[in-house]
CSV table of C-alpha atoms and ligand atoms in Angstrom, one decimal:
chain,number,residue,atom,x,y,z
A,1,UNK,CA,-4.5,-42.2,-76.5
A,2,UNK,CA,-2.6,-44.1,-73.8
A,3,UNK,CA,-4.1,-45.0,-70.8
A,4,UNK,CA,-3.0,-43.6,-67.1
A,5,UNK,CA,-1.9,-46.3,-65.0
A,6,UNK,CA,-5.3,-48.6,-63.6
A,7,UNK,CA,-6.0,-49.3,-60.1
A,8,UNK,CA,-6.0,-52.6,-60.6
A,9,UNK,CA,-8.8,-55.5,-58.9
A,10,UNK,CA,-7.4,-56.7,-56.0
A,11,UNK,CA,-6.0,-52.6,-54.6
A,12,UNK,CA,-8.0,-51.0,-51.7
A,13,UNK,CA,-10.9,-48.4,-52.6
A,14,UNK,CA,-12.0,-45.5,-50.1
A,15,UNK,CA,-15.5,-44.1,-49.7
A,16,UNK,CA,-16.2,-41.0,-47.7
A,17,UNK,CA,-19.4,-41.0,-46.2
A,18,UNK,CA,-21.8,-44.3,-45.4
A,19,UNK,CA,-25.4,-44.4,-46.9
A,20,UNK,CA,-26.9,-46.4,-49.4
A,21,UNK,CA,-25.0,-44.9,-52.5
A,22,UNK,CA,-21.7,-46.0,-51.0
A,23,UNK,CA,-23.0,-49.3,-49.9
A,24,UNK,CA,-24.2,-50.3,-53.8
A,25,UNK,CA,-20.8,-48.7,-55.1
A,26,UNK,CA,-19.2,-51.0,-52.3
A,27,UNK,CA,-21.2,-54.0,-53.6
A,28,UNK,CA,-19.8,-53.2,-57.3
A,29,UNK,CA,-16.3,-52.7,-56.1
A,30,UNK,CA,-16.6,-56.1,-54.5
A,31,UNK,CA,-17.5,-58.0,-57.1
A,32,UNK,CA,-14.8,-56.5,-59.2
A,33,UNK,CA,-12.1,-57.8,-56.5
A,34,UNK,CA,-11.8,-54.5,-55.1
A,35,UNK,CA,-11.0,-54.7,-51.4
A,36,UNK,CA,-13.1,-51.1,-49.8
A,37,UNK,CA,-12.9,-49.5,-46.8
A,38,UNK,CA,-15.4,-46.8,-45.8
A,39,UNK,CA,-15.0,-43.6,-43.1
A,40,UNK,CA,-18.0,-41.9,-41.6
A,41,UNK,CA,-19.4,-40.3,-38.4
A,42,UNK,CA,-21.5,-43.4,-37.9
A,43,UNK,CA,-21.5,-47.3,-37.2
A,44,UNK,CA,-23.3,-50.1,-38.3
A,45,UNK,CA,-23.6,-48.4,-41.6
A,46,UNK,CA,-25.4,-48.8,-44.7
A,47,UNK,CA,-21.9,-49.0,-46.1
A,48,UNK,CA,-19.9,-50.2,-43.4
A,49,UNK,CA,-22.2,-53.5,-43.8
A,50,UNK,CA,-21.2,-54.6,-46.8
A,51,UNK,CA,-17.2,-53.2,-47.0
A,52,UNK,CA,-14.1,-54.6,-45.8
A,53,UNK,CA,-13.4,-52.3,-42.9
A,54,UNK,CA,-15.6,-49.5,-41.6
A,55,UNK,CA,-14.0,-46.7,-39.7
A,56,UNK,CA,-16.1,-44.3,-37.3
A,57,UNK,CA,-14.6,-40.9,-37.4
A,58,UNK,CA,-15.6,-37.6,-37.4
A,59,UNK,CA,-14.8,-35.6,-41.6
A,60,UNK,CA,-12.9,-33.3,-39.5
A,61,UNK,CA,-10.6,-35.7,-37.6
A,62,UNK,CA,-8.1,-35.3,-39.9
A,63,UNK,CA,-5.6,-37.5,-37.9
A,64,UNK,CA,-8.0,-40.3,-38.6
A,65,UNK,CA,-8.5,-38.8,-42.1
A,66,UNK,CA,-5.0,-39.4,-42.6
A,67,UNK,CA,-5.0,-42.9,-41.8
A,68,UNK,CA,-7.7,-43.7,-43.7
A,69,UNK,CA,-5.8,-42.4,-47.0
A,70,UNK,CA,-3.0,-44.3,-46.1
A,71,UNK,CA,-5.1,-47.7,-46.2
A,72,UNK,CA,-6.4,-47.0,-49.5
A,73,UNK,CA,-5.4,-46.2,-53.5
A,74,UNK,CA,-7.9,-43.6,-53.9
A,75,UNK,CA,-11.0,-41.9,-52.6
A,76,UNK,CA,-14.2,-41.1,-53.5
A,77,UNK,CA,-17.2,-40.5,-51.9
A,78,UNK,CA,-20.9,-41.0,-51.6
A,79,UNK,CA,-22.6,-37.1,-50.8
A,80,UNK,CA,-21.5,-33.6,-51.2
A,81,UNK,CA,-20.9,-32.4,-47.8
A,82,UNK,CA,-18.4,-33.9,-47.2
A,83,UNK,CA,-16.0,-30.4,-45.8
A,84,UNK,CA,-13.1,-29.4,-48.2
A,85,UNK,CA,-10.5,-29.8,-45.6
A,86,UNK,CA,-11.5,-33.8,-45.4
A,87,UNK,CA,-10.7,-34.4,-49.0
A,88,UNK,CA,-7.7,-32.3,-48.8
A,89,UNK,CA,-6.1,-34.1,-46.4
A,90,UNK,CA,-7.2,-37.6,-48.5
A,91,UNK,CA,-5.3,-35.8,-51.7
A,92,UNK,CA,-1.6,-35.3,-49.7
A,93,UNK,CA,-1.8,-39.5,-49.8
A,94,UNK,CA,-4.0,-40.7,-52.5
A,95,UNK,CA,-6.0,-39.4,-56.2
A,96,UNK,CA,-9.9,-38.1,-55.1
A,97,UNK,CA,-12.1,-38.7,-57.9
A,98,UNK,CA,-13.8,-36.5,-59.0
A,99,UNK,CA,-11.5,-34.2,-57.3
A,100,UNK,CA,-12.2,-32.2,-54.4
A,101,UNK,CA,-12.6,-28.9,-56.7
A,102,UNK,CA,-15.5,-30.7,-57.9
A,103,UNK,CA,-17.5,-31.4,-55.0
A,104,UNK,CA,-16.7,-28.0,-53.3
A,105,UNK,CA,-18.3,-26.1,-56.4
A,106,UNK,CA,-21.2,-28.9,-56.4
A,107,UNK,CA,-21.6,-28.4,-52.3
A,108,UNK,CA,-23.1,-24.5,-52.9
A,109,UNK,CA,-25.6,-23.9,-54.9
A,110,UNK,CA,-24.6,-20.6,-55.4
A,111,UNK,CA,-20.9,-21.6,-56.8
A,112,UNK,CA,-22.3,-24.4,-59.0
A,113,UNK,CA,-25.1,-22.4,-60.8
A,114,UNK,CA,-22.5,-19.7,-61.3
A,115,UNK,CA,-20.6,-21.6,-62.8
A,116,UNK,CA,-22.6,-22.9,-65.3
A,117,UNK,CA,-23.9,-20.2,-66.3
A,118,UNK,CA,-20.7,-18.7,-66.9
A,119,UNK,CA,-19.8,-21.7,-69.0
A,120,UNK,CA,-22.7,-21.2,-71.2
A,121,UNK,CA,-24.6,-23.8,-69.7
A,122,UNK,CA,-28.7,-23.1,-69.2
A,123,UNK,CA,-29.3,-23.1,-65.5
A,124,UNK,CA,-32.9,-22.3,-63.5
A,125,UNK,CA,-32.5,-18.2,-63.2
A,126,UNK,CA,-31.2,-17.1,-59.6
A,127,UNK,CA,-30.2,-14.1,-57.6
A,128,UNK,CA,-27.6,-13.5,-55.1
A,129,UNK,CA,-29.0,-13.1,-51.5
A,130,UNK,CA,-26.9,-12.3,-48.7
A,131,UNK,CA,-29.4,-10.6,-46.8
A,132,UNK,CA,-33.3,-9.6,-46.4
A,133,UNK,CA,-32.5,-6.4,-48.6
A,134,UNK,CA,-31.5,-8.7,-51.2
A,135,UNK,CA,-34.3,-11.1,-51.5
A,136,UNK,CA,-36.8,-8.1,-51.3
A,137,UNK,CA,-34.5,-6.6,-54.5
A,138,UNK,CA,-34.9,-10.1,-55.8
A,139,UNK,CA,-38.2,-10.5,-55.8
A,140,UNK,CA,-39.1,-7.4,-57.2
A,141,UNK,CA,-37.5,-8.7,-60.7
A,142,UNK,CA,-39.2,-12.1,-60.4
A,143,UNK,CA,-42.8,-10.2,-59.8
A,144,UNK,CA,-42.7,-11.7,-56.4
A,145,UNK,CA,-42.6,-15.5,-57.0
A,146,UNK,CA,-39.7,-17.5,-56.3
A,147,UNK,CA,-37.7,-20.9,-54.7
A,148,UNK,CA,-35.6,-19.5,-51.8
A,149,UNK,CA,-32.6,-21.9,-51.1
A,150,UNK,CA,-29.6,-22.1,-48.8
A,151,UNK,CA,-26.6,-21.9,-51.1
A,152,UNK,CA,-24.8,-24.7,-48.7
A,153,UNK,CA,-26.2,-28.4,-47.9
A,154,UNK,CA,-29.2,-28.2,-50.2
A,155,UNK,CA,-31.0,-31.6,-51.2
A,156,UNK,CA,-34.1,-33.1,-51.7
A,157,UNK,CA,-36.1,-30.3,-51.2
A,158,UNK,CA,-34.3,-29.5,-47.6
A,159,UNK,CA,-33.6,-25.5,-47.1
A,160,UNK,CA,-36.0,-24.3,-49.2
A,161,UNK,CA,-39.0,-22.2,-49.2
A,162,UNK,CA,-41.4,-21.3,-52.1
A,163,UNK,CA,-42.2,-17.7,-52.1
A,164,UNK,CA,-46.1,-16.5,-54.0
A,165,UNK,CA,-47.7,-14.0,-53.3
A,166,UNK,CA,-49.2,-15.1,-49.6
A,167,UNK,CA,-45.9,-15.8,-48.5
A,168,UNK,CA,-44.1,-13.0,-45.8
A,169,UNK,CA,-40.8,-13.2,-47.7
A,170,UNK,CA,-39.7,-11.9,-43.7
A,171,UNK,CA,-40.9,-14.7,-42.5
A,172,UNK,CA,-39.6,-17.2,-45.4
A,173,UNK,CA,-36.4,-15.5,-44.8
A,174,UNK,CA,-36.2,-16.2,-41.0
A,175,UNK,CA,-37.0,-19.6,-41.2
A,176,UNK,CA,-34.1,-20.3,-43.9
A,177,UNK,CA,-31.7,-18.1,-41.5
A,178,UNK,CA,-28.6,-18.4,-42.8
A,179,UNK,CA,-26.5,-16.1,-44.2
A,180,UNK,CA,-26.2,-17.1,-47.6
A,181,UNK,CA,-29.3,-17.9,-50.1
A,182,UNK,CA,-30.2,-18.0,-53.4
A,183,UNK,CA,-33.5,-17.2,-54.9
A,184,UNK,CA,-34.7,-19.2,-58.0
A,185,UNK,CA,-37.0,-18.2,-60.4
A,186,UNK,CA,-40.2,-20.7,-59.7
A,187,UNK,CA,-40.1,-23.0,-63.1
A,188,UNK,CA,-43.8,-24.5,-64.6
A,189,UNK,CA,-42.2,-27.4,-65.8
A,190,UNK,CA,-43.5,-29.6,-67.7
A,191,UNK,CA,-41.6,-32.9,-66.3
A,192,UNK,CA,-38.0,-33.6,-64.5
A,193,UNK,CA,-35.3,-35.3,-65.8
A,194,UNK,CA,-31.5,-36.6,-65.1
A,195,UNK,CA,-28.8,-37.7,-67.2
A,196,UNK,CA,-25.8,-39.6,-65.5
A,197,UNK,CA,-23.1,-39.7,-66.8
A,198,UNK,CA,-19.9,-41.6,-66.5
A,199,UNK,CA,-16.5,-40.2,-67.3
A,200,UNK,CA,-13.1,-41.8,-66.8
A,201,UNK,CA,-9.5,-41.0,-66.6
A,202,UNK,CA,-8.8,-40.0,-70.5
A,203,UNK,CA,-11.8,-38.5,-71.1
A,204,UNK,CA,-14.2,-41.6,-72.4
A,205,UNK,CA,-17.5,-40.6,-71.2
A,206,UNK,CA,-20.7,-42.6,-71.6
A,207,UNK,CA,-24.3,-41.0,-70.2
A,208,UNK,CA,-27.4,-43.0,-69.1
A,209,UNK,CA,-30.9,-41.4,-69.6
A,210,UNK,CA,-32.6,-39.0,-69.3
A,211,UNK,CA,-34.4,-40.4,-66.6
A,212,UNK,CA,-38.1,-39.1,-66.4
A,213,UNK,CA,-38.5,-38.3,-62.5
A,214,UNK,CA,-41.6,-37.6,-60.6
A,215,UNK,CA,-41.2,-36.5,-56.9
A,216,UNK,CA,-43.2,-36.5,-53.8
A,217,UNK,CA,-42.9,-33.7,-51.0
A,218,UNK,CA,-39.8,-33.0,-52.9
A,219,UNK,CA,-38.0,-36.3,-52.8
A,220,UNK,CA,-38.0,-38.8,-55.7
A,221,UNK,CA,-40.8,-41.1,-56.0
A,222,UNK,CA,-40.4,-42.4,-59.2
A,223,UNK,CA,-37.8,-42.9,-61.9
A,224,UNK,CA,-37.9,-44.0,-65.5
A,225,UNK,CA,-35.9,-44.6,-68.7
A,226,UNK,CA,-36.5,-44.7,-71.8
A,227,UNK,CA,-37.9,-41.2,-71.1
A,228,UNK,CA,-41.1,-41.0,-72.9
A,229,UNK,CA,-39.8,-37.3,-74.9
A,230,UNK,CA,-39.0,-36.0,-78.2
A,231,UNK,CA,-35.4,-37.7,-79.7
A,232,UNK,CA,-34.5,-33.8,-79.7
A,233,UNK,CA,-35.4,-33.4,-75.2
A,234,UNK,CA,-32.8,-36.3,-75.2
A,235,UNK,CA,-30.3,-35.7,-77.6
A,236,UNK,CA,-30.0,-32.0,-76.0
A,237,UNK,CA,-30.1,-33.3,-72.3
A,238,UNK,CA,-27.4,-35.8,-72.9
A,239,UNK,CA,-25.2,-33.3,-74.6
A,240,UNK,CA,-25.4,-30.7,-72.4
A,241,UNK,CA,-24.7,-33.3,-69.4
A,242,UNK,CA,-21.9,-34.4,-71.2
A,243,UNK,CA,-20.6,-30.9,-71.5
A,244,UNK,CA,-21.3,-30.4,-67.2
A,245,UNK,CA,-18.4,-33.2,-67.0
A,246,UNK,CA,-16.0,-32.4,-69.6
A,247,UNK,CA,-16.1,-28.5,-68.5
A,248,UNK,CA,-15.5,-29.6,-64.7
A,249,UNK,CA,-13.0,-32.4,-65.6
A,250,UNK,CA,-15.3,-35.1,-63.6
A,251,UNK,CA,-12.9,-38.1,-63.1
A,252,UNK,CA,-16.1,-40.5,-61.8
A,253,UNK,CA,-19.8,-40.1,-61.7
A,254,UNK,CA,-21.6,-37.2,-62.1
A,255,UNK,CA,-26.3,-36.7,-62.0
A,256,UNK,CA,-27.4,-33.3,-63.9
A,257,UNK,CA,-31.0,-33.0,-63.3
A,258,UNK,CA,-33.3,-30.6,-65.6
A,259,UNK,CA,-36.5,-28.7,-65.2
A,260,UNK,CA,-38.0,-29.4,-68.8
A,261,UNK,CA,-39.8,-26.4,-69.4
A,262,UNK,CA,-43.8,-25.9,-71.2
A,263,UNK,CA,-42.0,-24.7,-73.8
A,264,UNK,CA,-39.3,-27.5,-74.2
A,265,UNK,CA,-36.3,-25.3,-73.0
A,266,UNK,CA,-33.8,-27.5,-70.8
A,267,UNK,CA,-32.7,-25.9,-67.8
A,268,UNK,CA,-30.4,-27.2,-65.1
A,269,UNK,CA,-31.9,-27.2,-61.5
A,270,UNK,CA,-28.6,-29.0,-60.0
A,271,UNK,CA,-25.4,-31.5,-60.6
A,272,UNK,CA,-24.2,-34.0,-58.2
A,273,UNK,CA,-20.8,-35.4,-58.4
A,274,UNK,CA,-22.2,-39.2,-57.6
A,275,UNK,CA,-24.2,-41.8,-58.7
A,276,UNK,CA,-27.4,-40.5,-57.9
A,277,UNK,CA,-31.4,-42.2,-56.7
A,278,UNK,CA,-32.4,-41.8,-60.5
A,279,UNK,CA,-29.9,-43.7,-61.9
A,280,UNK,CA,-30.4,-47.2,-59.3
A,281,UNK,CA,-32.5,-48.6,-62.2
A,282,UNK,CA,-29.4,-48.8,-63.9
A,283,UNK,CA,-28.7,-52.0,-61.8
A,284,UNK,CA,-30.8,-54.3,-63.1
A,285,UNK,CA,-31.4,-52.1,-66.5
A,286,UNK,CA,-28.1,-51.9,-68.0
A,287,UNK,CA,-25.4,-53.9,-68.8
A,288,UNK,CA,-22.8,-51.6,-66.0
A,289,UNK,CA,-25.0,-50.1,-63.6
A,290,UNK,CA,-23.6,-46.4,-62.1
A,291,UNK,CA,-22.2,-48.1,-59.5
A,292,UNK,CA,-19.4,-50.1,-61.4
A,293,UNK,CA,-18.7,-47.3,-63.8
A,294,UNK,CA,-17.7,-44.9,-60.7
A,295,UNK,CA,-15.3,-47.8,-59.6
A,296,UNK,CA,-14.1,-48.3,-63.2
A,297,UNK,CA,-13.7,-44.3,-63.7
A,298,UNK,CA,-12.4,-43.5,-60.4
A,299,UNK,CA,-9.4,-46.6,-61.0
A,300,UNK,CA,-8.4,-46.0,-64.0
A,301,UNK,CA,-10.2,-48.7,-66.0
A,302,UNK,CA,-12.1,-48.3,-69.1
A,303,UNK,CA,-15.6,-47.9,-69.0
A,304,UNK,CA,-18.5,-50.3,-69.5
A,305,UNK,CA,-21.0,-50.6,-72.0
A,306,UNK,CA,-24.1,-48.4,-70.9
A,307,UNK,CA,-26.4,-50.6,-73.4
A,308,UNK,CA,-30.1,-50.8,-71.3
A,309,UNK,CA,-31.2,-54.6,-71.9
A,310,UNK,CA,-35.4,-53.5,-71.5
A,311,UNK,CA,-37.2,-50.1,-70.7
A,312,UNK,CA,-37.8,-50.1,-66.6
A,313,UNK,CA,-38.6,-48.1,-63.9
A,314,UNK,CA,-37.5,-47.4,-60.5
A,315,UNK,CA,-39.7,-46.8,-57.2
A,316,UNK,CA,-38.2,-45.5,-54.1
A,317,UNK,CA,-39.1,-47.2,-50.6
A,318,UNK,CA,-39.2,-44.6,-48.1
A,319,UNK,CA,-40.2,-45.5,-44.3
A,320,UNK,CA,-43.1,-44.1,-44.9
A,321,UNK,CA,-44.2,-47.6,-46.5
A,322,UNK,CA,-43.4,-49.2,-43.2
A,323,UNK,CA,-46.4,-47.7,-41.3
A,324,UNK,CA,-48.6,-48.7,-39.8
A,325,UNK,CA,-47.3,-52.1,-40.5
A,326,UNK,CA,-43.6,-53.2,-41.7
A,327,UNK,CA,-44.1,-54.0,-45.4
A,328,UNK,CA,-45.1,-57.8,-46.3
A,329,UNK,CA,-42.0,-58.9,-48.5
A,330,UNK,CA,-43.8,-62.6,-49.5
A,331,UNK,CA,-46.1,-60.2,-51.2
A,332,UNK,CA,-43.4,-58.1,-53.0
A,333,UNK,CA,-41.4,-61.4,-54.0
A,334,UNK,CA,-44.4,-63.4,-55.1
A,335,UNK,CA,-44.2,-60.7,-58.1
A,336,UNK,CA,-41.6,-62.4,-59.5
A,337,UNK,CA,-40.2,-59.9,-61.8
A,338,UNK,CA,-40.1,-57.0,-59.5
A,339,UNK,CA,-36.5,-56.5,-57.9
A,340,UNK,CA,-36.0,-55.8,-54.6
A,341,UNK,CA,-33.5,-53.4,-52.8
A,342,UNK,CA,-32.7,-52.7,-49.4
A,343,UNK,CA,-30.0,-50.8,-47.8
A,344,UNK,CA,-30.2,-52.2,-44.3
A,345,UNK,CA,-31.2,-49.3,-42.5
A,346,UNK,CA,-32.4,-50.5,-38.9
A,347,UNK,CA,-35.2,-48.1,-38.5
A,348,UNK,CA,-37.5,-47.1,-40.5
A,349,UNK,CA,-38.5,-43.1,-40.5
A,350,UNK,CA,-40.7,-41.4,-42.7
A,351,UNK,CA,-39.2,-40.1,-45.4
A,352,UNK,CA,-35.9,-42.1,-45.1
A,353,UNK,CA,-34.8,-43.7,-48.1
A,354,UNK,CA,-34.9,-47.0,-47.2
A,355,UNK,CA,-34.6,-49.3,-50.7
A,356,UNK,CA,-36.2,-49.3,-53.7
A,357,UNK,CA,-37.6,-51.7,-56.2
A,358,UNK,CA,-37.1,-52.1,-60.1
A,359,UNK,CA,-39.0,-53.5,-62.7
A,360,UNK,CA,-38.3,-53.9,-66.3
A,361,UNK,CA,-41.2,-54.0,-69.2
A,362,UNK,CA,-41.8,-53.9,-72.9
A,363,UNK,CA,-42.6,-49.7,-72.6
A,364,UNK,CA,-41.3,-47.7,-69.2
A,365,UNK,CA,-45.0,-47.0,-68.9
A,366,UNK,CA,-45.8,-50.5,-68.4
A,367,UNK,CA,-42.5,-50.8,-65.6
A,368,UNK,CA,-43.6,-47.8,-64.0
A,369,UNK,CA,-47.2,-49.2,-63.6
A,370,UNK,CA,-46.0,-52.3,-62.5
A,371,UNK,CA,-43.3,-51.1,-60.2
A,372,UNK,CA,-46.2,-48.7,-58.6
A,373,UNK,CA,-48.7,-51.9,-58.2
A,374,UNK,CA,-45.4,-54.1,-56.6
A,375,UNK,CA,-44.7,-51.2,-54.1
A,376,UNK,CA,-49.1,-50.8,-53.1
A,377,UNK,CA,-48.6,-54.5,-53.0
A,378,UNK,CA,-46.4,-54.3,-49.9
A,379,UNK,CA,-48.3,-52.3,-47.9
A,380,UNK,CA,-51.8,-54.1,-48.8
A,381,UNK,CA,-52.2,-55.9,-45.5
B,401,LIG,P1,-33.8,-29.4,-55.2
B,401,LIG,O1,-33.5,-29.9,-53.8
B,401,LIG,O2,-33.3,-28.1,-55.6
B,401,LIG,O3,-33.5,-30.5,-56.3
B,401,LIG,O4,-35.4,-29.3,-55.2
B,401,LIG,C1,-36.3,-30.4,-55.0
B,401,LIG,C2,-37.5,-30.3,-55.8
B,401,LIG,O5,-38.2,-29.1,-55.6
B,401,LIG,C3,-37.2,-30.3,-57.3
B,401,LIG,O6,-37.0,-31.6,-57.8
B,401,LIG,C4,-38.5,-29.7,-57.9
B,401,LIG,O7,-39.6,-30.6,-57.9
B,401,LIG,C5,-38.8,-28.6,-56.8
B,401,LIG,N1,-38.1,-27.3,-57.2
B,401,LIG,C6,-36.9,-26.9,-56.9
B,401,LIG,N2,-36.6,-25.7,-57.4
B,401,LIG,C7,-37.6,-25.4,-58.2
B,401,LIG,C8,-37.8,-24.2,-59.1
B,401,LIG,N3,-37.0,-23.2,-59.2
B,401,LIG,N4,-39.0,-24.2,-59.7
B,401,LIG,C9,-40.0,-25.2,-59.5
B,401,LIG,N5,-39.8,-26.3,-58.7
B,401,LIG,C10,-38.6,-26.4,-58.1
């Protein structure tokens, strides 16, 4: 097969949006000899730190949006709400990878589980809900139980209520207010999982995981791979991931995460078309982390070995560690295989993703222990 023409080291990458996902595919893009300028509402950014040029401008200031295309060879970007018309105005001057189709069908819930389930693809059951009438019809075919989500700017557990049978689905439904919902079918699982997966220009696609993923108050705590599941869990969870990004033509990085059900039935709770928190311990765990393979897909280059040198785990750091005192670092470093990562966010909040740390281990068990012990470590003052 020949190969499209590369974006070669030395060209000028664009990144929408300025957090900690654009600041590590910054950091990759860098070391590559990529030059990278990054536009976002904000200043001082994760992102903006570590680029070549930050620009502060609002998604829809499409004048600005315009001259930020013009500065760069292509665009991608670092969250899925960024607005449709922002990347259309990047595509009249440069490639967006993935393209913009796929992050407006990965921006609504309601759009992206329709279409996978039209592809075939097993997805968490849902309903329609465009109004109070409809989540009462809803819940009358789910016996009453449920996960009622906005269909638009969903994450980590943000616009969502769990309906059971003490919950006033009138009141659940208030608080959502907005016009468009969906309600999911509350899943048992047994464990959560992600695969990410990597997928350049003529089709070469590698994956990475499953990550095992435990989450607190909805956000993820805890990441790690190998998974500790049957060869079939994995086999099946790769494939099927690997399907999410040929069926969408994902030029770039793309996260499926899965509800594995008690009964060992993969389902799909959501896709996002970007590296993604689970797949960080691919940093220091593989020989291309997620970060370099989305600059290697998104330019044309082929794609690195995804190899994993040791089992490992990953532990977020969310502001949360920072009270009541800021954490004591000597303390993390003195553990001298635990690696440290922080995104140079100036305040701390609680519940801000603020870095995480990785450790690698004969088993993932033994990582995830260790990581766990590194992370107590820091706040044991
Ligand atoms: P989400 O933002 O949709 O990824 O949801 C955040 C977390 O809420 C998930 O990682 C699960 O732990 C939990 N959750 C979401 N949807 C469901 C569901 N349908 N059934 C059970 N748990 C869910």
């Amino acid at each position: 097969m020949s190969r499209p023409q590369a974006i070669e080291p030395g060209a000028t990458l664009g990144i929408l949006g300025s957090g900690q996902l654009g600041r590590m595919f910054a950091i990759s893009a860098r070391r590559l000899g990529y030059r990278v300028v990054v536009l976002s509402p904000d200043d001082d950014t994760p992102t903006g730190q570590v680029a070549d040029v930050e620009m502060q401008a609002d998604y829809l200031d499409l004048d600005r949006i315009a001259e930020f295309a013009q500065q760069v060879d292509v665009v991608s970007f670092e969250f899925e709400n960024v607005p449709a018309a922002t990347t259309e105005a990047c595509e009249k001057f440069v490639p967006v990878r993935p393209a913009g189709q796929v992050l407006y069908i990965s921006q609504n819930r309601f759009r992206e589980k329709s279409y996978l389930r039209d592809a075939g693809l097993p997805v968490t059951p849902f309903h329609d809900l465009r109004s109070f009438e409809d989540l009462q019809a809803a819940l009358l075919k789910t016996g009453g139980n449920g996960v009622l989500k906005t269909a638009d700017w969903g994450y980590d557990g943000k616009g969502q209520v769990r309906i059971d049978a003490g919950t006033d689905p009138q009141s659940a439904w208030s608080q959502l207010n907005v016009p468009h919902a969906i309600l999911e079918e509350f899943i048992d699982f047994q464990c959560e999982l992600s695969v990410v997966g990597a997928r350049g220009m003529d089709g070469e696609l590698v994956t990475y995981g499953p990550m095992l993923n435990t989450h607190a108050h909805h956000i993820l705590d805890v990441s790690i791979a190998p998974a500790p599941l049957p060869d079939r869990v994995l086999v099946e969870a790769c494939d099927i991931a690997r399907n999410v990004l040929e069926r969408m033509n994902v030029v770039g990085v793309m996260c499926v995460e899965f509800f594995l059900t008690k009964n060992g039935q993969l389902l799909i709770n959501e896709t996002a078309p970007r590296p993604h928190n689970s797949g960080h311990l691919t940093i220091d765990a593989h020989v291309t982390c997620q970060f370099e393979q989305q600059v290697r897909a998104i330019c044309g280059l082929p794609l690195g070995s995804n190899r994993q040198h040791r089992p490992a785990a990953m532990a977020n750091l969310l502001g949360d560690v920072w009270f009541p005192n800021p954490p004591d670092w000597s303390a993390a470093c003195a553990l001298n295989d635990v690696k440290v990562h922080l995104y140079g966010k100036k305040e701390a909040r609680k519940g801000r993703k603020m870095g995480h740390l990785t450790v690698l281990a004969d088993s993932a068990e033994q990582a995830a222990q260790r990581v766990i012990a590194a992370r107590n470590a820091l706040q044991s003052q």
